[in-house]
């Protein structure tokens, strides 16, 4: 994920992650924490490569929680939640999308650096056009 | 700074030779460092007379009142000097140029010169007014009302001038500074020139031509007095105000225990004069410190004790020993102090002040403060003695002095704590035997020339028999201040958000 030029489409290699929400008392929890948003300061994000990236990042995973089981990793950038875009949302909007009480399952599209590397690696090994 | 020179009775009364006489001398002109004043290692001995009471009472009072500006209030250590006349100082510097005259002779000479000059200055306006009446009374126009009003003005201005000169110059002599003498010389020359020029003008334009316009003459005399008042104003500025501005910060360290004090000094020229100032301050600095620390009357005893302690310390090279020793001492002091406080408080509860009516009712067994003090003293004596011994103050306080202090506290309704204050927190040692400290020989040792001025970073040592004081001076830096205005409305803030939410 290099520096994104505003106005150009965002391209990324993503992975689908499906998380079943876990009921804990009155709440449905996913078992991870998010940081970031267009209303936040992006410079202090330790997970982003591009320090102007105001996307939503996974900052913490609860061990043994649904997110861990679904192979969500710390530092992942969430691109979509159930079809809704998460690259240009405020922090609170992101939270709302993830904690909708009517949905029991969230399907995320996440991207991480290792995915890009893997794709590059595999493409590099593939047949040249 | 002090502007009076010490013109001592010292040299006058004790009649020492010039060579050994240092104190209370007038300043040397900076270019005139006499060989007899400096020794090979450039040290000047400052001798104090052992027999004389060195700090007069008024001087001490003055010191206590103006303790902050120590430099200004230090007094002549040379003791009972008679008042020095101002003009004497003013012309003294000119007299200094002729070195050959004997000390007493020179003194009288400057004195007479000063008196003559004073008389000249004060009588000149009067002479201006009177001479026309004497020399050409028939030609003179009569003095109208405006003119007579001017007479009153002249009279009052002369009176003010008289009082001002008395206030500025006629003060108990203190240490003088050569820079001040230069100013005084300048002022004297200025005044003389001024008066002479006025006389010249008067002589030529008024006496010769026998001017009839008396009002003009009176106005001329008034202008003279006005100008004299302005010269006096100049004198104040040069002699007083300039010296007040602190220029150097001086740090004095005592050699025995490293106690330091800082003082601000103004412009100081000759080191010797400066040393005298500093010496007095040092004395104060030294005396202001804990009597427990200084080698006092039990000098040899404490010195030997210090030596033994040092030797013992050297033997116990481990720092552990030192630490435990210190901790033990600290603990002992605290314990004794606690015992002392309790004993004194209890002792104070045994006496009660009797009211007037009660006194008449029960005349028996009534004591005056002294007797009351003596009555309760034994109950606290032991605790007090032990405490003083532990804090090494026992030589400073005699039984007599303690009882006196106790009687004083009882008389003035002071609490036990107030009584103990002078023993628990050692105050200025000045209140203890003065004679010990001042009847002492001090030596000024410095690498720089003794007659040079005080510079940034100059160091010198004032040494006496038991200890020495190391003085370092630093120039007070020039601070450049600039102004910047900030609009109060310009203080605006924005939140930096770095939220983390768990979902």
PDB file of C-alpha atoms in Angstrom, chain B residues 177-417:
ATOM      1  CA  UNK B 177      35.376  53.755  47.301  1.00  0.00           C
ATOM      2  CA  UNK B 178      37.855  55.287  44.961  1.00  0.00           C
ATOM      3  CA  UNK B 179      35.402  55.653  42.189  1.00  0.00           C
ATOM      4  CA  UNK B 180      33.359  57.717  44.570  1.00  0.00           C
ATOM      5  CA  UNK B 181      36.355  59.840  45.325  1.00  0.00           C
ATOM      6  CA  UNK B 182      36.888  60.481  41.690  1.00  0.00           C
ATOM      7  CA  UNK B 183      33.324  61.621  41.448  1.00  0.00           C
ATOM      8  CA  UNK B 184      33.695  63.754  44.472  1.00  0.00           C
ATOM      9  CA  UNK B 185      36.792  65.330  43.059  1.00  0.00           C
ATOM     10  CA  UNK B 186      34.957  65.971  39.843  1.00  0.00           C
ATOM     11  CA  UNK B 187      32.102  67.519  41.682  1.00  0.00           C
ATOM     12  CA  UNK B 188      34.406  69.672  43.725  1.00  0.00           C
ATOM     13  CA  UNK B 189      36.140  70.897  40.632  1.00  0.00           C
ATOM     14  CA  UNK B 190      32.831  71.540  38.982  1.00  0.00           C
ATOM     15  CA  UNK B 191      31.550  73.527  41.903  1.00  0.00           C
ATOM     16  CA  UNK B 192      34.710  75.542  42.106  1.00  0.00           C
ATOM     17  CA  UNK B 193      34.713  76.314  38.436  1.00  0.00           C
ATOM     18  CA  UNK B 194      31.134  77.257  38.593  1.00  0.00           C
ATOM     19  CA  UNK B 195      31.486  79.581  41.512  1.00  0.00           C
ATOM     20  CA  UNK B 196      34.604  81.134  40.093  1.00  0.00           C
ATOM     21  CA  UNK B 197      32.923  81.812  36.797  1.00  0.00           C
ATOM     22  CA  UNK B 198      29.974  83.378  38.532  1.00  0.00           C
ATOM     23  CA  UNK B 199      32.317  85.599  40.514  1.00  0.00           C
ATOM     24  CA  UNK B 200      34.144  86.592  37.380  1.00  0.00           C
ATOM     25  CA  UNK B 201      30.970  87.569  35.666  1.00  0.00           C
ATOM     26  CA  UNK B 202      29.804  89.386  38.730  1.00  0.00           C
ATOM     27  CA  UNK B 203      33.061  91.177  39.132  1.00  0.00           C
ATOM     28  CA  UNK B 204      33.252  92.321  35.554  1.00  0.00           C
ATOM     29  CA  UNK B 205      29.688  93.089  34.679  1.00  0.00           C
ATOM     30  CA  UNK B 206      28.263  94.185  37.978  1.00  0.00           C
ATOM     31  CA  UNK B 207      30.967  95.451  40.287  1.00  0.00           C
ATOM     32  CA  UNK B 208      32.946  97.266  37.670  1.00  0.00           C
ATOM     33  CA  UNK B 209      30.020  98.841  35.991  1.00  0.00           C
ATOM     34  CA  UNK B 210      28.132  99.358  39.226  1.00  0.00           C
ATOM     35  CA  UNK B 211      24.866  98.159  37.843  1.00  0.00           C
ATOM     36  CA  UNK B 212      21.826  99.847  39.380  1.00  0.00           C
ATOM     37  CA  UNK B 213      19.294  97.195  38.520  1.00  0.00           C
ATOM     38  CA  UNK B 214      19.133  95.467  41.865  1.00  0.00           C
ATOM     39  CA  UNK B 215      16.412  93.095  40.808  1.00  0.00           C
ATOM     40  CA  UNK B 216      18.678  91.766  38.114  1.00  0.00           C
ATOM     41  CA  UNK B 217      21.399  91.200  40.673  1.00  0.00           C
ATOM     42  CA  UNK B 218      19.027  89.365  42.947  1.00  0.00           C
ATOM     43  CA  UNK B 219      17.885  87.214  40.081  1.00  0.00           C
ATOM     44  CA  UNK B 220      21.506  86.485  39.320  1.00  0.00           C
ATOM     45  CA  UNK B 221      22.043  85.318  42.881  1.00  0.00           C
ATOM     46  CA  UNK B 222      18.936  83.152  42.663  1.00  0.00           C
ATOM     47  CA  UNK B 223      20.222  81.547  39.508  1.00  0.00           C
ATOM     48  CA  UNK B 224      23.452  80.733  41.280  1.00  0.00           C
ATOM     49  CA  UNK B 225      21.635  78.984  44.089  1.00  0.00           C
ATOM     50  CA  UNK B 226      19.466  77.097  41.595  1.00  0.00           C
ATOM     51  CA  UNK B 227      22.508  75.886  39.782  1.00  0.00           C
ATOM     52  CA  UNK B 228      24.079  74.789  43.051  1.00  0.00           C
ATOM     53  CA  UNK B 229      21.007  72.753  43.813  1.00  0.00           C
ATOM     54  CA  UNK B 230      21.293  71.112  40.419  1.00  0.00           C
ATOM     55  CA  UNK B 231      24.905  70.280  41.069  1.00  0.00           C
ATOM     56  CA  UNK B 232      23.785  68.687  44.278  1.00  0.00           C
ATOM     57  CA  UNK B 233      21.301  66.645  42.323  1.00  0.00           C
ATOM     58  CA  UNK B 234      24.147  65.558  40.114  1.00  0.00           C
ATOM     59  CA  UNK B 235      26.071  64.595  43.200  1.00  0.00           C
ATOM     60  CA  UNK B 236      23.245  62.416  44.387  1.00  0.00           C
ATOM     61  CA  UNK B 237      23.009  60.673  41.063  1.00  0.00           C
ATOM     62  CA  UNK B 238      26.713  60.091  40.760  1.00  0.00           C
ATOM     63  CA  UNK B 239      27.438  59.162  44.293  1.00  0.00           C
ATOM     64  CA  UNK B 240      24.354  57.320  45.341  1.00  0.00           C
ATOM     65  CA  UNK B 241      22.264  56.077  42.493  1.00  0.00           C
ATOM     66  CA  UNK B 242      24.995  54.780  40.315  1.00  0.00           C
ATOM     67  CA  UNK B 243      26.449  52.728  43.086  1.00  0.00           C
ATOM     68  CA  UNK B 244      23.174  51.050  43.800  1.00  0.00           C
ATOM     69  CA  UNK B 245      22.960  49.343  40.499  1.00  0.00           C
ATOM     70  CA  UNK B 246      24.261  45.860  41.022  1.00  0.00           C
ATOM     71  CA  UNK B 247      26.987  45.004  38.672  1.00  0.00           C
ATOM     72  CA  UNK B 248      28.731  42.039  40.139  1.00  0.00           C
ATOM     73  CA  UNK B 249      27.506  39.006  41.927  1.00  0.00           C
ATOM     74  CA  UNK B 250      29.959  37.828  44.502  1.00  0.00           C
ATOM     75  CA  UNK B 251      30.021  34.381  45.980  1.00  0.00           C
ATOM     76  CA  UNK B 252      31.728  33.914  49.295  1.00  0.00           C
ATOM     77  CA  UNK B 253      32.640  30.482  50.497  1.00  0.00           C
ATOM     78  CA  UNK B 254      33.962  29.610  53.872  1.00  0.00           C
ATOM     79  CA  UNK B 255      36.828  27.237  53.774  1.00  0.00           C
ATOM     80  CA  UNK B 256      36.002  25.219  56.855  1.00  0.00           C
ATOM     81  CA  UNK B 257      32.686  23.919  55.773  1.00  0.00           C
ATOM     82  CA  UNK B 258      31.914  25.293  52.359  1.00  0.00           C
ATOM     83  CA  UNK B 259      29.040  27.499  53.469  1.00  0.00           C
ATOM     84  CA  UNK B 260      28.370  30.005  50.727  1.00  0.00           C
ATOM     85  CA  UNK B 261      26.635  33.278  50.411  1.00  0.00           C
ATOM     86  CA  UNK B 262      25.927  35.440  47.419  1.00  0.00           C
ATOM     87  CA  UNK B 263      25.928  39.186  47.350  1.00  0.00           C
ATOM     88  CA  UNK B 264      25.312  41.794  44.731  1.00  0.00           C
ATOM     89  CA  UNK B 265      27.797  44.588  44.474  1.00  0.00           C
ATOM     90  CA  UNK B 266      27.918  47.732  42.462  1.00  0.00           C
ATOM     91  CA  UNK B 267      30.875  49.153  40.697  1.00  0.00           C
ATOM     92  CA  UNK B 268      33.985  48.678  42.688  1.00  0.00           C
ATOM     93  CA  UNK B 269      37.360  49.810  41.729  1.00  0.00           C
ATOM     94  CA  UNK B 270      40.195  49.362  43.999  1.00  0.00           C
ATOM     95  CA  UNK B 271      40.471  45.880  45.276  1.00  0.00           C
ATOM     96  CA  UNK B 272      41.584  47.021  48.629  1.00  0.00           C
ATOM     97  CA  UNK B 273      38.556  49.111  49.194  1.00  0.00           C
ATOM     98  CA  UNK B 274      36.548  46.381  47.736  1.00  0.00           C
ATOM     99  CA  UNK B 275      38.219  43.939  49.981  1.00  0.00           C
ATOM    100  CA  UNK B 276      37.326  46.021  52.911  1.00  0.00           C
ATOM    101  CA  UNK B 277      33.729  45.990  51.857  1.00  0.00           C
ATOM    102  CA  UNK B 278      33.864  42.352  51.155  1.00  0.00           C
ATOM    103  CA  UNK B 279      35.658  41.720  54.356  1.00  0.00           C
ATOM    104  CA  UNK B 280      32.910  43.291  56.318  1.00  0.00           C
ATOM    105  CA  UNK B 281      30.407  41.284  54.435  1.00  0.00           C
ATOM    106  CA  UNK B 282      32.374  38.195  55.012  1.00  0.00           C
ATOM    107  CA  UNK B 283      32.454  38.905  58.632  1.00  0.00           C
ATOM    108  CA  UNK B 284      28.767  39.168  58.504  1.00  0.00           C
ATOM    109  CA  UNK B 285      28.486  36.138  56.322  1.00  0.00           C
ATOM    110  CA  UNK B 286      30.634  34.241  58.649  1.00  0.00           C
ATOM    111  CA  UNK B 287      28.926  35.495  61.700  1.00  0.00           C
ATOM    112  CA  UNK B 288      25.531  34.991  60.218  1.00  0.00           C
ATOM    113  CA  UNK B 289      26.124  31.357  60.004  1.00  0.00           C
ATOM    114  CA  UNK B 290      25.634  28.601  62.441  1.00  0.00           C
ATOM    115  CA  UNK B 291      27.779  29.003  65.468  1.00  0.00           C
ATOM    116  CA  UNK B 292      27.926  25.285  65.645  1.00  0.00           C
ATOM    117  CA  UNK B 293      30.013  25.267  62.565  1.00  0.00           C
ATOM    118  CA  UNK B 294      32.492  27.944  63.223  1.00  0.00           C
ATOM    119  CA  UNK B 295      35.586  27.546  65.249  1.00  0.00           C
ATOM    120  CA  UNK B 296      34.678  29.796  68.084  1.00  0.00           C
ATOM    121  CA  UNK B 297      36.013  30.671  71.467  1.00  0.00           C
ATOM    122  CA  UNK B 298      36.878  27.095  72.094  1.00  0.00           C
ATOM    123  CA  UNK B 299      39.023  27.477  69.069  1.00  0.00           C
ATOM    124  CA  UNK B 300      41.833  25.160  69.859  1.00  0.00           C
ATOM    125  CA  UNK B 301      39.467  22.627  71.247  1.00  0.00           C
ATOM    126  CA  UNK B 302      37.248  22.535  68.232  1.00  0.00           C
ATOM    127  CA  UNK B 303      40.183  22.657  65.916  1.00  0.00           C
ATOM    128  CA  UNK B 304      41.727  19.679  67.548  1.00  0.00           C
ATOM    129  CA  UNK B 305      38.415  17.990  67.532  1.00  0.00           C
ATOM    130  CA  UNK B 306      38.052  18.640  63.849  1.00  0.00           C
ATOM    131  CA  UNK B 307      41.511  17.276  63.322  1.00  0.00           C
ATOM    132  CA  UNK B 308      40.756  14.206  65.311  1.00  0.00           C
ATOM    133  CA  UNK B 309      37.542  13.691  63.437  1.00  0.00           C
ATOM    134  CA  UNK B 310      39.355  14.064  60.167  1.00  0.00           C
ATOM    135  CA  UNK B 311      42.002  11.623  61.247  1.00  0.00           C
ATOM    136  CA  UNK B 312      39.379   9.223  62.445  1.00  0.00           C
ATOM    137  CA  UNK B 313      37.615   9.543  59.182  1.00  0.00           C
ATOM    138  CA  UNK B 314      40.688   8.773  57.292  1.00  0.00           C
ATOM    139  CA  UNK B 315      41.103   5.659  59.312  1.00  0.00           C
ATOM    140  CA  UNK B 316      37.615   4.469  58.587  1.00  0.00           C
ATOM    141  CA  UNK B 317      37.879   4.571  54.914  1.00  0.00           C
ATOM    142  CA  UNK B 318      34.625   2.855  54.284  1.00  0.00           C
ATOM    143  CA  UNK B 319      31.785   5.111  53.360  1.00  0.00           C
ATOM    144  CA  UNK B 320      29.496   2.939  55.365  1.00  0.00           C
ATOM    145  CA  UNK B 321      31.106   4.051  58.567  1.00  0.00           C
ATOM    146  CA  UNK B 322      30.674   7.652  57.602  1.00  0.00           C
ATOM    147  CA  UNK B 323      27.055   7.145  56.780  1.00  0.00           C
ATOM    148  CA  UNK B 324      26.270   5.438  60.027  1.00  0.00           C
ATOM    149  CA  UNK B 325      28.183   8.006  61.971  1.00  0.00           C
ATOM    150  CA  UNK B 326      26.195  10.801  60.393  1.00  0.00           C
ATOM    151  CA  UNK B 327      22.925   9.002  60.861  1.00  0.00           C
ATOM    152  CA  UNK B 328      23.724   8.348  64.472  1.00  0.00           C
ATOM    153  CA  UNK B 329      24.599  11.962  65.094  1.00  0.00           C
ATOM    154  CA  UNK B 330      21.420  13.091  63.414  1.00  0.00           C
ATOM    155  CA  UNK B 331      19.375  10.781  65.537  1.00  0.00           C
ATOM    156  CA  UNK B 332      21.059  11.921  68.698  1.00  0.00           C
ATOM    157  CA  UNK B 333      20.469  15.550  67.886  1.00  0.00           C
ATOM    158  CA  UNK B 334      16.818  14.917  67.226  1.00  0.00           C
ATOM    159  CA  UNK B 335      16.336  12.977  70.402  1.00  0.00           C
ATOM    160  CA  UNK B 336      17.963  15.636  72.512  1.00  0.00           C
ATOM    161  CA  UNK B 337      16.028  18.319  70.795  1.00  0.00           C
ATOM    162  CA  UNK B 338      12.764  16.553  71.546  1.00  0.00           C
ATOM    163  CA  UNK B 339      13.719  16.184  75.195  1.00  0.00           C
ATOM    164  CA  UNK B 340      14.684  19.827  75.350  1.00  0.00           C
ATOM    165  CA  UNK B 341      11.438  21.053  73.871  1.00  0.00           C
ATOM    166  CA  UNK B 342       9.413  19.018  76.314  1.00  0.00           C
ATOM    167  CA  UNK B 343      11.479  20.137  79.284  1.00  0.00           C
ATOM    168  CA  UNK B 344      11.181  23.794  78.372  1.00  0.00           C
ATOM    169  CA  UNK B 345       7.479  23.600  77.787  1.00  0.00           C
ATOM    170  CA  UNK B 346       6.995  22.012  81.122  1.00  0.00           C
ATOM    171  CA  UNK B 347       9.192  24.560  82.814  1.00  0.00           C
ATOM    172  CA  UNK B 348       7.193  27.387  81.369  1.00  0.00           C
ATOM    173  CA  UNK B 349       3.992  25.976  82.785  1.00  0.00           C
ATOM    174  CA  UNK B 350       5.368  26.429  86.275  1.00  0.00           C
ATOM    175  CA  UNK B 351       5.289  30.188  86.169  1.00  0.00           C
ATOM    176  CA  UNK B 352       2.298  32.341  85.788  1.00  0.00           C
ATOM    177  CA  UNK B 353       2.125  36.062  85.349  1.00  0.00           C
ATOM    178  CA  UNK B 354       0.361  37.790  88.221  1.00  0.00           C
ATOM    179  CA  UNK B 355      -2.098  40.548  87.540  1.00  0.00           C
ATOM    180  CA  UNK B 356      -1.960  43.851  89.368  1.00  0.00           C
ATOM    181  CA  UNK B 357      -4.785  43.049  91.763  1.00  0.00           C
ATOM    182  CA  UNK B 358      -3.432  39.656  92.614  1.00  0.00           C
ATOM    183  CA  UNK B 359      -0.066  41.182  93.370  1.00  0.00           C
ATOM    184  CA  UNK B 360      -1.563  43.331  96.047  1.00  0.00           C
ATOM    185  CA  UNK B 361      -3.516  40.451  97.532  1.00  0.00           C
ATOM    186  CA  UNK B 362      -0.650  38.008  97.858  1.00  0.00           C
ATOM    187  CA  UNK B 363       2.550  39.947  98.303  1.00  0.00           C
ATOM    188  CA  UNK B 364       4.536  36.955  99.444  1.00  0.00           C
ATOM    189  CA  UNK B 365       6.470  34.771  97.080  1.00  0.00           C
ATOM    190  CA  UNK B 366       6.242  37.196  94.209  1.00  0.00           C
ATOM    191  CA  UNK B 367       9.269  37.190  91.916  1.00  0.00           C
ATOM    192  CA  UNK B 368      10.581  39.544  89.336  1.00  0.00           C
ATOM    193  CA  UNK B 369      11.482  38.146  85.893  1.00  0.00           C
ATOM    194  CA  UNK B 370      15.058  37.479  86.794  1.00  0.00           C
ATOM    195  CA  UNK B 371      14.175  35.477  89.841  1.00  0.00           C
ATOM    196  CA  UNK B 372      11.485  33.613  87.929  1.00  0.00           C
ATOM    197  CA  UNK B 373      14.013  32.709  85.301  1.00  0.00           C
ATOM    198  CA  UNK B 374      16.435  31.483  87.895  1.00  0.00           C
ATOM    199  CA  UNK B 375      13.667  29.454  89.493  1.00  0.00           C
ATOM    200  CA  UNK B 376      12.691  27.511  86.411  1.00  0.00           C
ATOM    201  CA  UNK B 377      16.104  27.325  84.856  1.00  0.00           C
ATOM    202  CA  UNK B 378      17.359  24.239  86.707  1.00  0.00           C
ATOM    203  CA  UNK B 379      14.560  22.081  85.379  1.00  0.00           C
ATOM    204  CA  UNK B 380      15.574  22.680  81.807  1.00  0.00           C
ATOM    205  CA  UNK B 381      19.258  23.276  82.290  1.00  0.00           C
ATOM    206  CA  UNK B 382      20.363  19.735  81.809  1.00  0.00           C
ATOM    207  CA  UNK B 383      18.370  19.124  78.659  1.00  0.00           C
ATOM    208  CA  UNK B 384      19.533  22.438  77.213  1.00  0.00           C
ATOM    209  CA  UNK B 385      23.121  21.785  78.047  1.00  0.00           C
ATOM    210  CA  UNK B 386      23.040  18.371  76.438  1.00  0.00           C
ATOM    211  CA  UNK B 387      21.473  19.736  73.316  1.00  0.00           C
ATOM    212  CA  UNK B 388      23.946  22.552  73.021  1.00  0.00           C
ATOM    213  CA  UNK B 389      26.789  20.190  73.474  1.00  0.00           C
ATOM    214  CA  UNK B 390      25.507  17.881  70.779  1.00  0.00           C
ATOM    215  CA  UNK B 391      25.118  20.719  68.321  1.00  0.00           C
ATOM    216  CA  UNK B 392      28.434  22.218  69.346  1.00  0.00           C
ATOM    217  CA  UNK B 393      26.955  25.476  70.487  1.00  0.00           C
ATOM    218  CA  UNK B 394      27.891  25.334  74.105  1.00  0.00           C
ATOM    219  CA  UNK B 395      30.661  27.869  73.812  1.00  0.00           C
ATOM    220  CA  UNK B 396      28.315  30.469  72.402  1.00  0.00           C
ATOM    221  CA  UNK B 397      25.904  30.527  75.264  1.00  0.00           C
ATOM    222  CA  UNK B 398      26.958  31.037  78.817  1.00  0.00           C
ATOM    223  CA  UNK B 399      24.700  30.231  81.728  1.00  0.00           C
ATOM    224  CA  UNK B 400      24.343  33.915  82.350  1.00  0.00           C
ATOM    225  CA  UNK B 401      23.267  34.645  78.819  1.00  0.00           C
ATOM    226  CA  UNK B 402      20.746  31.832  78.835  1.00  0.00           C
ATOM    227  CA  UNK B 403      19.207  33.032  82.040  1.00  0.00           C
ATOM    228  CA  UNK B 404      19.104  36.557  80.706  1.00  0.00           C
ATOM    229  CA  UNK B 405      17.379  35.371  77.596  1.00  0.00           C
ATOM    230  CA  UNK B 406      14.932  33.376  79.666  1.00  0.00           C
ATOM    231  CA  UNK B 407      14.115  36.387  81.822  1.00  0.00           C
ATOM    232  CA  UNK B 408      13.650  38.420  78.683  1.00  0.00           C
ATOM    233  CA  UNK B 409      11.225  35.855  77.254  1.00  0.00           C
ATOM    234  CA  UNK B 410       9.291  35.650  80.482  1.00  0.00           C
ATOM    235  CA  UNK B 411       9.000  39.405  80.688  1.00  0.00           C
ATOM    236  CA  UNK B 412       7.649  39.652  77.179  1.00  0.00           C
ATOM    237  CA  UNK B 413       5.180  36.801  77.455  1.00  0.00           C
ATOM    238  CA  UNK B 414       6.931  34.685  74.957  1.00  0.00           C
ATOM    239  CA  UNK B 415       6.132  31.052  74.410  1.00  0.00           C
ATOM    240  CA  UNK B 416       8.608  28.278  75.116  1.00  0.00           C
ATOM    241  CA  UNK B 417       9.105  27.888  71.400  1.00  0.00           C
TER     242      UNK B 417
END
